[in-house]
Short mmCIF file of C-alpha atoms in Angstrom, two decimals:
data_model
loop_
_atom_site.label_atom_id
_atom_site.label_comp_id
_atom_site.label_asym_id
_atom_site.label_seq_id
_atom_site.Cartn_x
_atom_site.Cartn_y
_atom_site.Cartn_z
CA MET A 778 40.44 97.14 113.49
CA GLU A 779 43.68 96.45 115.39
CA GLN A 780 45.50 95.95 112.08
CA VAL A 781 44.35 99.37 110.91
CA ALA A 782 45.30 100.97 114.23
CA ALA A 783 48.81 99.53 113.95
CA GLN A 784 49.27 101.29 110.60
CA ILE A 785 48.01 104.68 111.80
CA ASP A 786 50.19 107.28 113.45
CA VAL A 787 48.77 109.53 116.18
CA ARG A 788 50.19 112.57 114.35
CA MET A 789 48.39 111.61 111.14
CA SER A 790 46.33 114.24 109.33
CA LYS A 791 42.66 113.85 108.50
CA ARG A 792 43.47 113.55 104.79
CA ALA A 793 46.06 110.83 105.46
CA LEU A 794 43.68 108.92 107.72
CA ARG A 795 40.93 108.98 105.09
CA ALA A 796 43.41 107.75 102.48
CA ARG A 797 44.68 104.99 104.77
CA LEU A 798 41.13 103.79 105.45
CA GLY A 799 40.13 104.11 101.80
CA PHE A 800 37.49 106.77 102.47
CA THR A 801 36.69 109.46 99.93
CA ASN A 802 34.86 111.89 102.19
CA ASP A 803 34.36 113.10 105.74
CA LYS A 804 30.94 111.47 106.03
CA GLN A 805 32.46 108.00 105.94
CA LEU A 806 35.07 108.97 108.53
CA ALA A 807 32.43 110.52 110.80
CA THR A 808 30.36 107.32 110.58
CA VAL A 809 33.30 105.11 111.61
CA LEU A 810 34.22 107.45 114.46
CA GLY A 811 30.62 107.86 115.57
CA LEU A 812 30.95 111.64 115.55
CA PRO A 813 28.74 114.34 114.02
CA LEU A 814 29.68 115.14 110.43
CA ALA A 815 30.01 118.85 111.24
CA GLN A 816 32.66 118.09 113.85
CA VAL A 817 34.76 115.97 111.49
CA GLU A 818 34.39 118.55 108.70
CA SER A 819 35.69 121.27 111.03
CA TRP A 820 39.08 119.54 111.38
CA GLU A 821 41.77 120.93 109.11
CA GLU A 822 42.88 118.58 106.34
CA GLU A 823 46.64 118.72 106.96
CA ARG A 824 46.83 119.15 110.73
CA ALA A 825 47.27 116.32 113.21
CA LEU A 826 44.05 114.66 114.27
CA PRO A 827 42.52 116.00 117.48
CA GLY A 828 42.85 113.95 120.63
CA VAL A 829 39.15 113.21 121.05
CA PRO A 830 38.38 109.80 122.59
CA GLU A 831 36.79 108.46 119.39
CA VAL A 832 39.91 109.21 117.34
CA LEU A 833 42.23 107.83 120.01
CA ARG A 834 40.16 104.64 120.20
CA LEU A 835 40.41 104.21 116.40
CA LEU A 836 44.15 104.83 116.59
CA GLY A 837 44.50 102.23 119.33
CA VAL A 838 45.74 104.68 121.95
CA GLN A 839 44.71 103.66 125.44
CA ALA A 840 43.43 106.42 127.67
CA GLN A 841 45.66 106.74 130.69
CA ALA A 842 43.92 105.82 133.88
CA ILE A 843 43.53 108.65 136.31
CA ALA A 844 45.93 108.13 139.18
CA GLU A 845 44.18 107.56 142.44
CA GLU A 846 45.04 109.89 145.26
CA PRO A 847 46.71 108.20 148.20
CA PRO A 848 44.40 107.60 151.13
CA GLU A 849 44.23 110.43 153.63
CA ASP A 850 46.03 109.93 156.90
CA PRO A 851 43.63 110.83 159.71
CA ASP A 852 46.54 111.31 162.12
CA GLU A 853 48.46 113.66 159.84
CA THR A 854 47.36 116.81 161.70
CA ARG A 855 47.58 115.28 165.16
CA ILE A 856 51.20 114.26 164.97
CA VAL A 857 53.59 117.11 165.69
CA PRO A 858 57.36 117.22 165.85
CA VAL A 859 58.80 116.63 169.30
CA GLU A 860 61.31 119.20 170.44
CA THR A 861 64.20 117.90 172.46
CA ALA A 862 65.81 119.80 175.28
#
């Protein structure tokens, strides 16, 4: 699967992806992606593939990890600027 992913561009159309994988219809593509046939059929033939996780996984694109928020400083509200005379 990694070899196929290396040959596939993220901006590829549904028609181009089917051709690259050797599929003749949307049913085969839906089966590989694990998506409902109706969803795959709703994609336009010549537009870039949607960024759904199943497509991104097939294309070998790693989902970016959600950045963790820095820990809260409990003293943030207690510390105030000191005015000098």
